[in-house]
PDB file of C-alpha atoms in Angstrom:
ATOM      1  CA  TYR A 290       0.338   0.137  -0.501  1.00 47.00           C
ATOM      2  CA  GLU A 291       2.822   2.483   0.789  1.00 50.00           C
ATOM      3  CA  MET A 292       3.567   1.990  -3.197  1.00 52.00           C
ATOM      4  CA  LEU A 293       0.051   3.078  -3.692  1.00 52.00           C
ATOM      5  CA  GLU A 294       0.680   6.028  -1.858  1.00 50.00           C
ATOM      6  CA  GLN A 295       3.662   7.062  -3.713  1.00 57.00           C
ATOM      7  CA  LYS A 296       2.176   7.326  -7.183  1.00 63.00           C
ATOM      8  CA  GLU A 297       0.830  10.707  -7.814  1.00 72.00           C
ATOM      9  CA  GLY A 298      -3.159  11.096  -7.693  1.00 78.00           C
ATOM     10  CA  ILE A 299      -3.592   7.776  -6.150  1.00 81.00           C
ATOM     11  CA  CYS A 300      -4.814   7.424  -2.791  1.00 80.00           C
ATOM     12  CA  TYR A 301      -5.146   4.581  -0.154  1.00 81.00           C
ATOM     13  CA  GLU A 302      -7.504   4.289   2.746  1.00 82.00           C
ATOM     14  CA  PRO A 303      -7.580   1.788   4.927  1.00 83.00           C
ATOM     15  CA  LEU A 304     -11.616   0.623   5.235  1.00 82.00           C
ATOM     16  CA  CYS A 305     -11.407  -2.144   7.712  1.00 81.00           C
ATOM     17  CA  ARG A 306      -9.063  -5.200   9.637  1.00 83.00           C
ATOM     18  CA  ALA A 307     -10.171  -8.676   9.259  1.00 85.00           C
ATOM     19  CA  ARG A 308      -9.119 -11.953  11.107  1.00 87.00           C
ATOM     20  CA  VAL A 309      -6.835 -14.947   9.400  1.00 87.00           C
ATOM     21  CA  MET A 310      -8.501 -18.422   9.454  1.00 90.00           C
ATOM     22  CA  LEU A 311      -7.462 -21.636   8.375  1.00 93.00           C
ATOM     23  CA  VAL A 312      -9.724 -23.923   6.104  1.00 93.00           C
ATOM     24  CA  VAL A 313      -9.385 -27.514   6.332  1.00 94.00           C
ATOM     25  CA  ASP A 314     -11.685 -30.582   5.363  1.00 93.00           C
ATOM     26  CA  PRO A 315     -13.691 -32.244   8.006  1.00 91.00           C
ATOM     27  CA  GLY A 316     -10.979 -34.921   7.864  1.00 92.00           C
ATOM     28  CA  HIS A 317      -8.148 -33.321   8.456  1.00 92.00           C
ATOM     29  CA  PRO A 318      -7.197 -33.664  12.370  1.00 91.00           C
ATOM     30  CA  LEU A 319      -6.872 -29.901  13.852  1.00 90.00           C
ATOM     31  CA  SER A 320     -10.812 -30.017  12.223  1.00 90.00           C
ATOM     32  CA  ARG A 321     -11.548 -31.652  15.436  1.00 88.00           C
ATOM     33  CA  CYS A 322      -9.508 -28.440  17.909  1.00 82.00           C
ATOM     34  CA  GLY A 323     -12.228 -26.495  18.194  1.00 81.00           C
ATOM     35  CA  PRO A 324     -13.078 -23.036  16.724  1.00 89.00           C
ATOM     36  CA  VAL A 325      -9.146 -22.164  17.764  1.00 90.00           C
ATOM     37  CA  VAL A 326      -5.733 -23.085  16.391  1.00 91.00           C
ATOM     38  CA  SER A 327      -2.879 -22.019  17.941  1.00 90.00           C
ATOM     39  CA  LEU A 328       0.174 -19.807  16.468  1.00 87.00           C
ATOM     40  CA  GLU A 329       2.333 -23.457  17.621  1.00 88.00           C
ATOM     41  CA  GLN A 330      -0.136 -25.456  15.446  1.00 90.00           C
ATOM     42  CA  MET A 331       0.079 -23.172  12.475  1.00 88.00           C
ATOM     43  CA  ARG A 332       4.079 -24.527  12.942  1.00 86.00           C
ATOM     44  CA  ARG A 333       3.802 -27.659  13.095  1.00 86.00           C
ATOM     45  CA  LEU A 334       1.269 -28.181  10.001  1.00 85.00           C
ATOM     46  CA  CYS A 335       2.633 -30.171   7.233  1.00 84.00           C
ATOM     47  CA  GLY A 336       1.836 -30.019   3.590  1.00 87.00           C
ATOM     48  CA  ARG A 337       0.565 -27.538   0.994  1.00 92.00           C
ATOM     49  CA  ALA A 338      -1.094 -24.236   1.945  1.00 94.00           C
ATOM     50  CA  LEU A 339      -3.064 -22.083  -0.458  1.00 93.00           C
ATOM     51  CA  ILE A 340      -4.044 -18.976   0.015  1.00 91.00           C
ATOM     52  CA  TYR A 341      -6.164 -16.580  -2.212  1.00 86.00           C
ATOM     53  CA  ALA A 342      -4.067 -14.197  -4.221  1.00 81.00           C
ATOM     54  CA  PRO A 343      -6.181 -12.665  -7.375  1.00 74.00           C
ATOM     55  CA  SER A 344      -3.840 -10.687  -8.735  1.00 73.00           C
ATOM     56  CA  TYR A 345      -1.904 -11.685 -12.108  1.00 73.00           C
ATOM     57  CA  SER A 346       1.003  -9.347 -10.465  1.00 81.00           C
ATOM     58  CA  PRO A 347       3.839 -12.045  -8.944  1.00 84.00           C
ATOM     59  CA  SER A 348       5.139  -8.988  -6.423  1.00 85.00           C
ATOM     60  CA  VAL A 349       1.695  -8.739  -5.012  1.00 82.00           C
ATOM     61  CA  CYS A 350       1.055 -12.471  -4.811  1.00 87.00           C
ATOM     62  CA  ARG A 351       4.538 -12.396  -3.640  1.00 89.00           C
ATOM     63  CA  ARG A 352       3.282  -9.433  -0.887  1.00 87.00           C
ATOM     64  CA  GLY A 353       0.243 -12.357   0.535  1.00 88.00           C
ATOM     65  CA  ILE A 354       3.082 -14.675   0.361  1.00 91.00           C
ATOM     66  CA  LEU A 355       5.252 -13.279   3.057  1.00 92.00           C
ATOM     67  CA  TRP A 356       2.365 -11.338   5.167  1.00 89.00           C
ATOM     68  CA  ASN A 357       0.848 -15.068   5.097  1.00 90.00           C
ATOM     69  CA  SER A 358       3.954 -16.749   5.948  1.00 91.00           C
ATOM     70  CA  GLY A 359       4.805 -14.042   8.812  1.00 90.00           C
ATOM     71  CA  ALA A 360       1.324 -13.838  10.424  1.00 89.00           C
ATOM     72  CA  CYS A 361       1.205 -17.696  10.745  1.00 89.00           C
ATOM     73  CA  GLY A 362       4.481 -18.946  10.980  1.00 87.00           C
ATOM     74  CA  ILE A 363       4.249 -21.039   7.546  1.00 91.00           C
ATOM     75  CA  PRO A 364       7.066 -21.259   5.516  1.00 91.00           C
ATOM     76  CA  GLU A 365       6.566 -19.313   2.416  1.00 92.00           C
ATOM     77  CA  GLU A 366       7.360 -22.100   0.709  1.00 93.00           C
ATOM     78  CA  ARG A 367       5.037 -24.508   0.920  1.00 92.00           C
ATOM     79  CA  ILE A 368       3.061 -21.458   0.274  1.00 94.00           C
ATOM     80  CA  GLU A 369       0.804 -21.781  -2.609  1.00 93.00           C
ATOM     81  CA  THR A 370      -1.271 -18.849  -4.292  1.00 92.00           C
ATOM     82  CA  ALA A 371      -5.141 -20.008  -6.348  1.00 90.00           C
ATOM     83  CA  ARG A 372      -5.979 -17.081  -8.441  1.00 82.00           C
ATOM     84  CA  ASN A 373      -9.928 -18.187  -6.919  1.00 86.00           C
ATOM     85  CA  THR A 374     -11.715 -19.188  -4.218  1.00 86.00           C
ATOM     86  CA  VAL A 375     -12.898 -22.109  -6.459  1.00 87.00           C
ATOM     87  CA  GLU A 376      -9.744 -23.489  -6.968  1.00 88.00           C
ATOM     88  CA  MET A 377      -9.228 -23.373  -3.245  1.00 90.00           C
ATOM     89  CA  GLN A 378     -12.091 -24.622  -1.844  1.00 90.00           C
ATOM     90  CA  ILE A 379     -11.547 -27.993  -4.496  1.00 92.00           C
ATOM     91  CA  GLU A 380      -8.059 -28.623  -3.059  1.00 93.00           C
ATOM     92  CA  ILE A 381      -8.666 -28.257   0.374  1.00 93.00           C
ATOM     93  CA  GLU A 382     -11.689 -30.746  -0.286  1.00 92.00           C
ATOM     94  CA  ALA A 383      -9.945 -32.862  -1.700  1.00 93.00           C
ATOM     95  CA  GLY A 384      -7.155 -32.592   0.648  1.00 93.00           C
ATOM     96  CA  LYS A 385      -4.165 -32.041  -1.083  1.00 94.00           C
ATOM     97  CA  ALA A 386      -3.944 -28.323   0.980  1.00 94.00           C
ATOM     98  CA  VAL A 387      -5.393 -25.940   4.000  1.00 95.00           C
ATOM     99  CA  GLY A 388      -6.021 -22.655   3.092  1.00 93.00           C
ATOM    100  CA  LEU A 389      -5.582 -19.733   5.005  1.00 92.00           C
ATOM    101  CA  MET A 390      -8.340 -17.111   3.836  1.00 90.00           C
ATOM    102  CA  LEU A 391      -9.928 -13.832   5.746  1.00 86.00           C
ATOM    103  CA  GLU A 392     -12.712 -14.274   7.505  1.00 82.00           C
ATOM    104  CA  THR A 393     -14.586 -11.425   4.974  1.00 79.00           C
ATOM    105  CA  GLU A 394     -13.168 -14.141   2.199  1.00 82.00           C
ATOM    106  CA  LEU A 395     -15.049 -17.088   3.872  1.00 83.00           C
ATOM    107  CA  ARG A 396     -18.214 -15.654   2.803  1.00 77.00           C
ATOM    108  CA  SER A 397     -17.417 -16.232  -1.390  1.00 75.00           C
ATOM    109  CA  LEU A 398     -17.304 -20.018  -0.241  1.00 77.00           C
ATOM    110  CA  ASN A 399     -19.917 -21.827  -0.750  1.00 71.00           C
ATOM    111  CA  ALA A 400     -18.712 -25.305   1.095  1.00 67.00           C
ATOM    112  CA  GLY A 401     -21.768 -25.579   3.790  1.00 67.00           C
ATOM    113  CA  SER A 402     -20.282 -28.442   5.877  1.00 74.00           C
ATOM    114  CA  ARG A 403     -17.707 -29.860   3.901  1.00 85.00           C
ATOM    115  CA  LEU A 404     -15.039 -26.906   4.920  1.00 90.00           C
ATOM    116  CA  VAL A 405     -14.114 -26.504   8.329  1.00 91.00           C
ATOM    117  CA  ALA A 406     -12.610 -22.650   9.950  1.00 91.00           C
ATOM    118  CA  LEU A 407     -10.563 -22.498  12.297  1.00 92.00           C
ATOM    119  CA  ASN A 408      -9.440 -19.273  14.197  1.00 90.00           C
ATOM    120  CA  VAL A 409      -5.819 -18.519  14.436  1.00 90.00           C
ATOM    121  CA  GLU A 410      -5.263 -16.684  17.500  1.00 89.00           C
ATOM    122  CA  GLY A 411      -2.265 -14.316  18.282  1.00 86.00           C
ATOM    123  CA  ALA A 412      -2.068 -13.650  14.070  1.00 86.00           C
ATOM    124  CA  PRO A 413      -2.300 -10.148  13.338  1.00 86.00           C
ATOM    125  CA  CYS A 414      -5.355  -8.498  11.147  1.00 86.00           C
ATOM    126  CA  HIS A 415      -4.717  -8.290   7.691  1.00 83.00           C
ATOM    127  CA  GLU A 416      -5.989  -4.550   6.931  1.00 83.00           C
ATOM    128  CA  ILE A 417      -8.309  -4.229   3.716  1.00 82.00           C
ATOM    129  CA  GLY A 418      -8.647  -0.880   1.869  1.00 81.00           C
ATOM    130  CA  ALA A 419      -9.346   0.908  -1.238  1.00 81.00           C
ATOM    131  CA  ALA A 420      -7.547   2.712  -3.957  1.00 80.00           C
ATOM    132  CA  PHE A 421      -8.697   5.366  -5.975  1.00 81.00           C
ATOM    133  CA  ARG A 422      -8.014   8.288  -7.684  1.00 79.00           C
ATOM    134  CA  ARG A 423      -7.643  11.393  -5.839  1.00 77.00           C
ATOM    135  CA  ALA A 424      -9.335  13.051  -8.017  1.00 79.00           C
ATOM    136  CA  ASP A 425     -12.597  10.640  -7.598  1.00 80.00           C
ATOM    137  CA  ALA A 426     -12.400  11.345  -3.509  1.00 79.00           C
ATOM    138  CA  LYS A 427     -14.972  14.424  -4.048  1.00 81.00           C
ATOM    139  CA  GLY A 428     -17.658  12.315  -5.863  1.00 82.00           C
ATOM    140  CA  LEU A 429     -19.138   8.932  -5.601  1.00 84.00           C
ATOM    141  CA  VAL A 430     -15.651   7.409  -4.747  1.00 82.00           C
ATOM    142  CA  GLY A 431     -15.255   9.238  -1.660  1.00 82.00           C
ATOM    143  CA  GLU A 432     -18.583   8.354  -0.664  1.00 84.00           C
ATOM    144  CA  PHE A 433     -18.447   4.917  -1.055  1.00 83.00           C
ATOM    145  CA  VAL A 434     -15.413   4.870   0.655  1.00 81.00           C
ATOM    146  CA  ARG A 435     -17.152   7.182   3.176  1.00 80.00           C
ATOM    147  CA  SER A 436     -20.156   5.429   3.783  1.00 82.00           C
ATOM    148  CA  MET A 437     -17.496   1.656   3.938  1.00 77.00           C
ATOM    149  CA  CYS A 438     -15.506   3.020   6.645  1.00 76.00           C
ATOM    150  CA  SER A 439     -18.806   3.985   9.010  1.00 75.00           C
ATOM    151  CA  ILE A 440     -20.098   0.376   8.779  1.00 69.00           C
ATOM    152  CA  GLU A 441     -19.742  -1.268  12.077  1.00 60.00           C
ATOM    153  CA  THR A 442     -17.669  -4.884  10.611  1.00 57.00           C
ATOM    154  CA  PRO A 443     -17.645  -7.946  13.170  1.00 55.00           C
ATOM    155  CA  VAL A 444     -13.699  -8.017  12.014  1.00 53.00           C
ATOM    156  CA  CYS A 445     -10.814  -6.369  13.784  1.00 52.00           C
ATOM    157  CA  LYS A 446     -12.731  -2.999  14.941  1.00 46.00           C
ATOM    158  CA  GLU A 447      -9.945  -1.724  16.541  1.00 43.00           C
ATOM    159  CA  GLU A 448      -8.246  -0.009  14.121  1.00 40.00           C
ATOM    160  CA  LYS A 449     -10.514   1.452  12.231  1.00 35.00           C
ATOM    161  CA  ARG A 450     -10.206   5.080  10.421  1.00 33.00           C
ATOM    162  CA  VAL A 451     -12.256   7.307   8.894  1.00 32.00           C
ATOM    163  CA  VAL A 452     -11.880   9.343   6.393  1.00 31.00           C
TER     164      VAL A 452
END
């Protein structure tokens, strides 16, 4: 986001923060641990971990991998990117990987009881924001951003900022 703020005429505004969730298939050993998994349990995970990274920019995908690795203690070489949530869901349901998703991303899954989402205790929250042209800040875009900032979300409310 620092890169966006350095581009002339581009604004970045944080909207909310969301927790990282570990998403596993119901047969995974951690699925029976309850609603919370510790960072120590995360560090002991074996196998592939997928993150949702819809960007085709290698630098954006790389930043996602580094952030998730640092937040969850999983070695970065074991984290792969999925371009869409359907791809992620298929891999997780088949037991071929676990997923690291923001709680806001989980809403896009159509998984029902086929997946189990666990809070990652002690993991930092991830910032969700909007990037827009400074020239649009006074029009509908600015109105949208102010409206989004005013909504009380159930995710990591503690660091919310209003435009």
